[in-house]
Amino acid sequence: MLTGNRSSKTFKPKKNIPEGSHQYELLKHAEATLGSGNLRMAVMLPDGEDLNEWIAVNTVDFFNQINMLYGTITDFCSEGSCPVMSAGPKYEYHWADGTNIKKPIKCSAPKYIDYLMTWVQDQLDDETLFPSKIGVPFRKNFMSVAKTILKRLFRVYAHIYHQHFDAVIQLQEEAHLNTSFKHFIFFVQEFNLIDRKELAPLQELIEKLTTKDR
């Protein structure tokens, strides 16, 4: 018998937004509007807020969500079960980060996701990229880095859906996964953050999840 252990198990340490900070208030606003059940409204930029800051807060939140979701199924994602990082038979991902690994390497899904989540964590921990203090300006390349982070986080959703959905059902996590992914998709659609071709591995699911809310 498998039991969900969502509360305690994350793949990487959770990235916390400091309480009392403006970003913490923004996160609370996001959580409150999410509670209303209207995801299209929940992802919209709140009046008078800075777009970069809104994208930064939500990017941290999505990292934490995916971290938790993948943490629940790590026992099912091994070198043996997932020798390549794939999202169905047509899509395979090779890892490169442009600095430590410049030439894309073929590796197992757990290795790829470890590289990916460590890389995202390094970006989120970089105060020059994700400033936590009010009034510290965002770097000019912030938006392109945020887009790369979200594009890569999408691949973890795609891998979970294609290769591990049976485990998700066994753990009774499918509602949690679907809600998280739907929120993610509405967010990236609202601000046009991921190219359509990158979303192709889950296109049918995206259409199914989003048509009901048009």
Coordinates of C-alpha atoms in Angstrom, one line a residue:
M1 CA 0.0 0.0 0.0
L2 CA 1.4 3.3 -1.0
T3 CA 0.7 6.4 1.0
G4 CA 1.2 10.0 -0.1
N5 CA 3.8 11.7 2.1
R6 CA 3.5 15.1 0.6
S7 CA 3.9 17.2 3.7
S8 CA 7.4 16.2 4.5
K9 CA 9.1 15.0 1.4
T10 CA 10.6 17.4 -1.1
F11 CA 13.2 16.6 -3.7
K12 CA 15.3 19.7 -2.9
P13 CA 15.0 22.0 0.1
K14 CA 12.0 24.3 -0.1
K15 CA 12.8 27.9 -1.2
N16 CA 11.2 30.2 1.4
I17 CA 10.1 33.7 0.8
P18 CA 10.9 35.8 3.9
E19 CA 7.9 36.7 6.0
G20 CA 7.1 40.4 6.2
S21 CA 8.6 41.1 2.8
H22 CA 6.6 42.5 -0.1
Q23 CA 7.1 39.3 -2.0
Y24 CA 5.6 37.4 0.9
E25 CA 2.5 39.7 0.7
L26 CA 2.3 39.0 -3.1
L27 CA 2.5 35.3 -2.4
K28 CA -0.3 35.6 0.1
H29 CA -2.3 37.5 -2.5
A30 CA -1.7 34.7 -5.0
E31 CA -2.8 32.1 -2.5
A32 CA -5.9 34.0 -1.6
T33 CA -7.0 34.5 -5.2
L34 CA -6.2 30.8 -6.0
G35 CA -8.6 29.9 -3.2
S36 CA -11.4 31.6 -5.1
G37 CA -11.1 28.8 -7.7
N38 CA -10.8 31.1 -10.6
L39 CA -7.3 30.4 -11.9
R40 CA -7.5 32.8 -14.9
M41 CA -8.1 35.6 -12.4
A42 CA -5.5 34.3 -9.9
V43 CA -2.6 34.5 -12.4
M44 CA -3.3 38.1 -13.5
L45 CA -0.9 40.8 -12.4
P46 CA -2.4 42.5 -9.4
D47 CA -3.1 46.3 -9.8
G48 CA 0.0 48.5 -9.3
E49 CA 2.4 45.6 -9.0
D50 CA 5.7 45.1 -10.8
L51 CA 5.6 42.4 -13.5
N52 CA 9.1 41.1 -12.7
E53 CA 8.3 40.7 -9.0
W54 CA 5.1 38.9 -9.8
I55 CA 6.8 36.5 -12.1
A56 CA 9.6 36.0 -9.5
V57 CA 7.2 35.1 -6.7
N58 CA 5.3 32.7 -8.8
T59 CA 8.4 31.1 -10.2
V60 CA 9.6 30.4 -6.7
D61 CA 6.1 29.0 -5.9
F62 CA 6.1 26.7 -8.9
F63 CA 9.6 25.4 -8.1
N64 CA 8.3 24.5 -4.6
Q65 CA 5.3 22.8 -6.0
I66 CA 7.2 20.7 -8.6
N67 CA 9.8 20.0 -6.0
M68 CA 7.1 18.5 -3.7
L69 CA 5.3 16.7 -6.6
Y70 CA 8.5 15.1 -7.8
G71 CA 9.5 14.3 -4.3
T72 CA 6.4 12.1 -3.9
I73 CA 7.4 9.9 -6.9
T74 CA 11.2 9.7 -6.7
D75 CA 11.0 6.0 -5.6
F76 CA 9.4 5.3 -9.0
C77 CA 11.9 7.3 -11.1
S78 CA 15.2 5.5 -11.2
E79 CA 18.1 4.9 -13.5
G80 CA 16.5 1.6 -14.3
S81 CA 12.9 2.7 -14.9
C82 CA 13.9 6.0 -16.7
P83 CA 17.3 5.6 -18.4
V84 CA 16.6 8.7 -20.5
M85 CA 14.7 12.0 -19.6
S86 CA 11.6 11.6 -21.8
A87 CA 8.0 12.8 -22.1
G88 CA 6.5 10.0 -24.0
P89 CA 8.1 8.2 -27.0
K90 CA 8.5 11.3 -29.1
Y91 CA 10.3 13.7 -26.7
E92 CA 13.7 13.2 -25.1
Y93 CA 15.6 15.9 -23.3
H94 CA 19.4 16.2 -23.0
W95 CA 20.9 18.4 -20.2
A96 CA 23.1 21.5 -20.7
D97 CA 23.2 24.6 -18.5
G98 CA 25.6 26.7 -20.6
T99 CA 28.2 27.0 -17.9
N100 CA 29.2 23.7 -16.2
I101 CA 27.8 21.5 -19.0
K102 CA 28.0 23.3 -22.3
K103 CA 27.4 20.4 -24.7
P104 CA 24.0 18.7 -24.1
I105 CA 24.4 15.3 -22.5
K106 CA 22.1 12.3 -22.5
C107 CA 21.3 11.2 -19.0
S108 CA 18.7 9.3 -17.0
A109 CA 15.6 11.2 -15.9
P110 CA 16.6 11.3 -12.1
K111 CA 20.0 12.7 -13.1
Y112 CA 18.5 15.2 -15.5
I113 CA 15.9 16.3 -12.9
D114 CA 18.6 16.6 -10.3
Y115 CA 20.7 18.8 -12.6
L116 CA 17.6 20.8 -13.5
M117 CA 16.3 21.4 -9.9
T118 CA 19.8 22.2 -8.7
W119 CA 20.3 24.7 -11.5
V120 CA 16.9 26.4 -10.8
Q121 CA 17.8 26.5 -7.1
D122 CA 21.1 28.3 -7.9
Q123 CA 19.2 30.9 -10.0
L124 CA 16.6 31.5 -7.2
D125 CA 19.3 31.9 -4.6
D126 CA 21.1 34.5 -6.7
E127 CA 20.2 37.8 -5.1
T128 CA 21.2 39.7 -8.3
L129 CA 18.6 37.7 -10.3
F130 CA 15.9 37.2 -7.6
P131 CA 16.3 40.1 -5.3
S132 CA 14.5 39.6 -2.0
K133 CA 14.9 43.2 -0.8
I134 CA 12.4 45.9 -1.7
G135 CA 13.8 48.5 -4.2
V136 CA 16.6 46.3 -5.5
P137 CA 16.1 46.3 -9.3
F138 CA 15.8 43.2 -11.4
R139 CA 18.6 42.5 -13.9
K140 CA 17.9 43.3 -17.5
N141 CA 18.1 39.6 -18.4
F142 CA 15.7 38.5 -15.6
M143 CA 12.8 37.8 -17.9
S144 CA 14.8 35.5 -20.2
V145 CA 16.2 33.6 -17.2
A146 CA 12.7 33.2 -15.8
K147 CA 11.5 31.9 -19.1
T148 CA 14.3 29.3 -19.2
I149 CA 13.4 28.3 -15.6
L150 CA 9.8 27.8 -16.4
K151 CA 10.5 26.0 -19.7
R152 CA 12.7 23.5 -17.8
L153 CA 10.2 23.1 -14.9
F154 CA 7.6 22.2 -17.5
R155 CA 9.7 19.2 -18.5
V156 CA 9.4 17.8 -15.0
Y157 CA 5.6 18.0 -15.2
A158 CA 5.8 16.4 -18.7
H159 CA 8.0 13.5 -17.4
I160 CA 5.7 12.9 -14.4
Y161 CA 2.5 12.9 -16.6
H162 CA 4.0 10.6 -19.3
Q163 CA 6.1 8.2 -17.3
H164 CA 4.7 8.2 -13.8
F165 CA 1.0 8.9 -13.9
D166 CA 0.2 5.4 -12.6
A167 CA 2.3 6.1 -9.5
V168 CA 0.6 9.5 -9.1
I169 CA -2.8 7.7 -9.2
Q170 CA -1.6 5.1 -6.7
L171 CA -0.5 7.8 -4.3
Q172 CA -3.9 9.6 -4.9
E173 CA -2.0 12.8 -6.0
E174 CA -3.6 13.3 -9.4
A175 CA -5.9 16.1 -8.2
H176 CA -3.0 17.9 -6.7
L177 CA -0.8 17.4 -9.8
N178 CA -3.6 18.5 -12.1
T179 CA -4.4 21.7 -10.1
S180 CA -0.7 22.6 -9.9
F181 CA -0.1 22.0 -13.6
K182 CA -3.3 23.9 -14.6
H183 CA -2.2 26.9 -12.4
F184 CA 1.3 26.7 -14.1
I185 CA -0.2 26.6 -17.6
F186 CA -2.5 29.5 -17.0
F187 CA 0.4 31.5 -15.6
V188 CA 2.7 30.9 -18.5
Q189 CA -0.1 31.5 -21.0
E190 CA -1.1 34.8 -19.3
F191 CA 2.4 36.2 -19.8
N192 CA 3.5 34.2 -22.8
L193 CA 6.5 32.7 -21.0
I194 CA 6.9 29.3 -22.8
D195 CA 6.9 28.8 -26.6
R196 CA 4.0 26.7 -27.8
K197 CA 6.4 24.1 -29.4
E198 CA 7.9 23.5 -26.0
L199 CA 4.5 22.6 -24.6
A200 CA 3.8 20.0 -27.3
P201 CA 4.4 16.9 -25.1
L202 CA 1.3 17.9 -23.0
Q203 CA -0.7 19.7 -25.7
E204 CA -3.8 17.5 -25.5
L205 CA -3.8 17.7 -21.7
I206 CA -3.4 21.5 -21.8
E207 CA -6.3 21.9 -24.2
K208 CA -8.4 19.7 -21.9
L209 CA -7.5 21.6 -18.8
T210 CA -7.9 25.1 -20.3
T211 CA -10.9 24.8 -22.6
K212 CA -13.3 24.6 -19.7
D213 CA -12.2 27.9 -18.4
R214 CA -12.3 30.1 -21.5

